[in-house]
Amino acid sequence: MKKLFLLLIFISSLAFGQFTIKDSSDNWEKVGNAYAHTILYQRNDKTKAKIEYRDFQSFNLLQVNNLDLSYYTFEFSTNADTLENIYQIFKEHFETKKEETITLEFPEGNMILEFDKAIGGFYGNFKFDKVNNLIDKGDRSIRTAGALNMKQLNKLFGKK
């Protein structure tokens, strides 16, 4: 009887153990998206943001059966104006058409903003350093979110 009683106590402690809610989708507000390949979210308290993206360096049309269409996430700490400051960097580079690579350091890892010209057009690009422990697939050190024009960046940052 004593063993049965101990077993019931053990099972009830597992079933009714204490837990805390770490995060909820209700804590995140979608800022915008560039089609379905890059989506920007910000926490309601404006302390964090995250970018969900597909890694476009893994796309190889010659190996259709090995396409990686999964989403990756880069979550980073923010202040109230961090996203606006990142948007302004993009906007200034599109106005001046300056080709440059800028590295933004966050405690969670590096965000690399790449600006370049290709096929007669100017584009901006997000890259994320593997310092971020959320990037765990494959062996490359940098993941690329894909080239964006200014219209797509406006949608991503929720601008009209």
mmCIF file with all atom_site columns, C-alpha atoms in Angstrom, residues 13-83:
data_model
loop_
_atom_site.group_PDB
_atom_site.id
_atom_site.type_symbol
_atom_site.label_atom_id
_atom_site.label_alt_id
_atom_site.label_comp_id
_atom_site.label_asym_id
_atom_site.label_entity_id
_atom_site.label_seq_id
_atom_site.pdbx_PDB_ins_code
_atom_site.Cartn_x
_atom_site.Cartn_y
_atom_site.Cartn_z
_atom_site.occupancy
_atom_site.B_iso_or_equiv
_atom_site.pdbx_formal_charge
_atom_site.auth_seq_id
_atom_site.auth_comp_id
_atom_site.auth_asym_id
_atom_site.auth_atom_id
_atom_site.pdbx_PDB_model_num
ATOM 1  C CA . SER A 1 13 ? 3.689  15.588 -9.219  1.00 0.00 ? 13 SER A CA 1
ATOM 2  C CA . LEU A 1 14 ? 4.522  14.905 -12.862 1.00 0.00 ? 14 LEU A CA 1
ATOM 3  C CA . ALA A 1 15 ? 1.000  15.622 -14.053 1.00 0.00 ? 15 ALA A CA 1
ATOM 4  C CA . PHE A 1 16 ? 0.523  18.775 -11.991 1.00 0.00 ? 16 PHE A CA 1
ATOM 5  C CA . GLY A 1 17 ? 4.125  20.029 -11.847 1.00 0.00 ? 17 GLY A CA 1
ATOM 6  C CA . GLN A 1 18 ? 4.856  23.715 -11.877 1.00 0.00 ? 18 GLN A CA 1
ATOM 7  C CA . PHE A 1 19 ? 5.675  25.390 -15.168 1.00 0.00 ? 19 PHE A CA 1
ATOM 8  C CA . THR A 1 20 ? 6.021  28.896 -16.481 1.00 0.00 ? 20 THR A CA 1
ATOM 9  C CA . ILE A 1 21 ? 5.032  30.245 -19.854 1.00 0.00 ? 21 ILE A CA 1
ATOM 10 C CA . LYS A 1 22 ? 8.221  31.449 -21.541 1.00 0.00 ? 22 LYS A CA 1
ATOM 11 C CA . ASP A 1 23 ? 6.666  32.962 -24.636 1.00 0.00 ? 23 ASP A CA 1
ATOM 12 C CA . SER A 1 24 ? 3.387  33.120 -26.497 1.00 0.00 ? 24 SER A CA 1
ATOM 13 C CA . SER A 1 25 ? 2.474  34.044 -30.046 1.00 0.00 ? 25 SER A CA 1
ATOM 14 C CA . ASP A 1 26 ? 0.239  36.709 -28.485 1.00 0.00 ? 26 ASP A CA 1
ATOM 15 C CA . ASN A 1 27 ? 3.407  38.534 -27.349 1.00 0.00 ? 27 ASN A CA 1
ATOM 16 C CA . TRP A 1 28 ? 4.489  39.107 -30.967 1.00 0.00 ? 28 TRP A CA 1
ATOM 17 C CA . GLU A 1 29 ? 3.031  41.584 -33.452 1.00 0.00 ? 29 GLU A CA 1
ATOM 18 C CA . LYS A 1 30 ? 3.687  41.151 -37.166 1.00 0.00 ? 30 LYS A CA 1
ATOM 19 C CA . VAL A 1 31 ? 5.287  44.316 -38.533 1.00 0.00 ? 31 VAL A CA 1
ATOM 20 C CA . GLY A 1 32 ? 5.296  43.232 -42.171 1.00 0.00 ? 32 GLY A CA 1
ATOM 21 C CA . ASN A 1 33 ? 6.530  40.763 -44.739 1.00 0.00 ? 33 ASN A CA 1
ATOM 22 C CA . ALA A 1 34 ? 8.279  40.659 -48.086 1.00 0.00 ? 34 ALA A CA 1
ATOM 23 C CA . TYR A 1 35 ? 6.242  38.038 -49.895 1.00 0.00 ? 35 TYR A CA 1
ATOM 24 C CA . ALA A 1 36 ? 6.461  34.777 -47.968 1.00 0.00 ? 36 ALA A CA 1
ATOM 25 C CA . HIS A 1 37 ? 10.235 34.552 -47.676 1.00 0.00 ? 37 HIS A CA 1
ATOM 26 C CA . THR A 1 38 ? 10.981 37.259 -45.067 1.00 0.00 ? 38 THR A CA 1
ATOM 27 C CA . ILE A 1 39 ? 8.679  38.200 -42.168 1.00 0.00 ? 39 ILE A CA 1
ATOM 28 C CA . LEU A 1 40 ? 9.386  40.760 -39.422 1.00 0.00 ? 40 LEU A CA 1
ATOM 29 C CA . TYR A 1 41 ? 7.830  40.570 -35.940 1.00 0.00 ? 41 TYR A CA 1
ATOM 30 C CA . GLN A 1 42 ? 8.234  42.736 -32.861 1.00 0.00 ? 42 GLN A CA 1
ATOM 31 C CA . ARG A 1 43 ? 7.301  41.962 -29.278 1.00 0.00 ? 43 ARG A CA 1
ATOM 32 C CA . ASN A 1 44 ? 4.443  44.021 -27.897 1.00 0.00 ? 44 ASN A CA 1
ATOM 33 C CA . ASP A 1 45 ? 6.771  45.521 -25.266 1.00 0.00 ? 45 ASP A CA 1
ATOM 34 C CA . LYS A 1 46 ? 9.275  46.524 -28.032 1.00 0.00 ? 46 LYS A CA 1
ATOM 35 C CA . THR A 1 47 ? 12.180 44.712 -26.310 1.00 0.00 ? 47 THR A CA 1
ATOM 36 C CA . LYS A 1 48 ? 12.780 42.120 -29.015 1.00 0.00 ? 48 LYS A CA 1
ATOM 37 C CA . ALA A 1 49 ? 12.193 41.606 -32.696 1.00 0.00 ? 49 ALA A CA 1
ATOM 38 C CA . LYS A 1 50 ? 12.604 38.590 -34.928 1.00 0.00 ? 50 LYS A CA 1
ATOM 39 C CA . ILE A 1 51 ? 12.984 37.962 -38.608 1.00 0.00 ? 51 ILE A CA 1
ATOM 40 C CA . GLU A 1 52 ? 11.742 34.685 -40.035 1.00 0.00 ? 52 GLU A CA 1
ATOM 41 C CA . TYR A 1 53 ? 13.320 33.963 -43.398 1.00 0.00 ? 53 TYR A CA 1
ATOM 42 C CA . ARG A 1 54 ? 14.284 31.323 -45.895 1.00 0.00 ? 54 ARG A CA 1
ATOM 43 C CA . ASP A 1 55 ? 17.984 30.842 -46.588 1.00 0.00 ? 55 ASP A CA 1
ATOM 44 C CA . PHE A 1 56 ? 18.418 31.717 -50.245 1.00 0.00 ? 56 PHE A CA 1
ATOM 45 C CA . GLN A 1 57 ? 22.027 30.526 -50.424 1.00 0.00 ? 57 GLN A CA 1
ATOM 46 C CA . SER A 1 58 ? 20.767 26.968 -50.022 1.00 0.00 ? 58 SER A CA 1
ATOM 47 C CA . PHE A 1 59 ? 18.622 27.198 -53.173 1.00 0.00 ? 59 PHE A CA 1
ATOM 48 C CA . ASN A 1 60 ? 20.158 25.207 -56.000 1.00 0.00 ? 60 ASN A CA 1
ATOM 49 C CA . LEU A 1 61 ? 17.797 24.702 -58.912 1.00 0.00 ? 61 LEU A CA 1
ATOM 50 C CA . LEU A 1 62 ? 20.002 21.914 -60.265 1.00 0.00 ? 62 LEU A CA 1
ATOM 51 C CA . GLN A 1 63 ? 19.306 19.839 -57.135 1.00 0.00 ? 63 GLN A CA 1
ATOM 52 C CA . VAL A 1 64 ? 15.528 20.148 -56.831 1.00 0.00 ? 64 VAL A CA 1
ATOM 53 C CA . ASN A 1 65 ? 15.245 17.222 -54.415 1.00 0.00 ? 65 ASN A CA 1
ATOM 54 C CA . ASN A 1 66 ? 17.618 18.957 -51.936 1.00 0.00 ? 66 ASN A CA 1
ATOM 55 C CA . LEU A 1 67 ? 15.826 22.322 -51.690 1.00 0.00 ? 67 LEU A CA 1
ATOM 56 C CA . ASP A 1 68 ? 15.670 23.654 -48.135 1.00 0.00 ? 68 ASP A CA 1
ATOM 57 C CA . LEU A 1 69 ? 12.403 25.586 -47.850 1.00 0.00 ? 69 LEU A CA 1
ATOM 58 C CA . SER A 1 70 ? 12.342 25.712 -44.056 1.00 0.00 ? 70 SER A CA 1
ATOM 59 C CA . TYR A 1 71 ? 12.178 28.989 -42.172 1.00 0.00 ? 71 TYR A CA 1
ATOM 60 C CA . TYR A 1 72 ? 15.008 30.205 -39.984 1.00 0.00 ? 72 TYR A CA 1
ATOM 61 C CA . THR A 1 73 ? 14.620 32.743 -37.203 1.00 0.00 ? 73 THR A CA 1
ATOM 62 C CA . PHE A 1 74 ? 16.927 35.510 -36.045 1.00 0.00 ? 74 PHE A CA 1
ATOM 63 C CA . GLU A 1 75 ? 15.677 37.002 -32.776 1.00 0.00 ? 75 GLU A CA 1
ATOM 64 C CA . PHE A 1 76 ? 17.378 40.133 -31.477 1.00 0.00 ? 76 PHE A CA 1
ATOM 65 C CA . SER A 1 77 ? 17.088 42.661 -28.637 1.00 0.00 ? 77 SER A CA 1
ATOM 66 C CA . THR A 1 78 ? 15.668 46.068 -29.499 1.00 0.00 ? 78 THR A CA 1
ATOM 67 C CA . ASN A 1 79 ? 14.915 49.498 -28.131 1.00 0.00 ? 79 ASN A CA 1
ATOM 68 C CA . ALA A 1 80 ? 11.793 51.424 -29.092 1.00 0.00 ? 80 ALA A CA 1
ATOM 69 C CA . ASP A 1 81 ? 13.485 52.861 -32.215 1.00 0.00 ? 81 ASP A CA 1
ATOM 70 C CA . THR A 1 82 ? 15.764 49.990 -33.339 1.00 0.00 ? 82 THR A CA 1
ATOM 71 C CA . LEU A 1 83 ? 13.581 48.856 -36.252 1.00 0.00 ? 83 LEU A CA 1
#
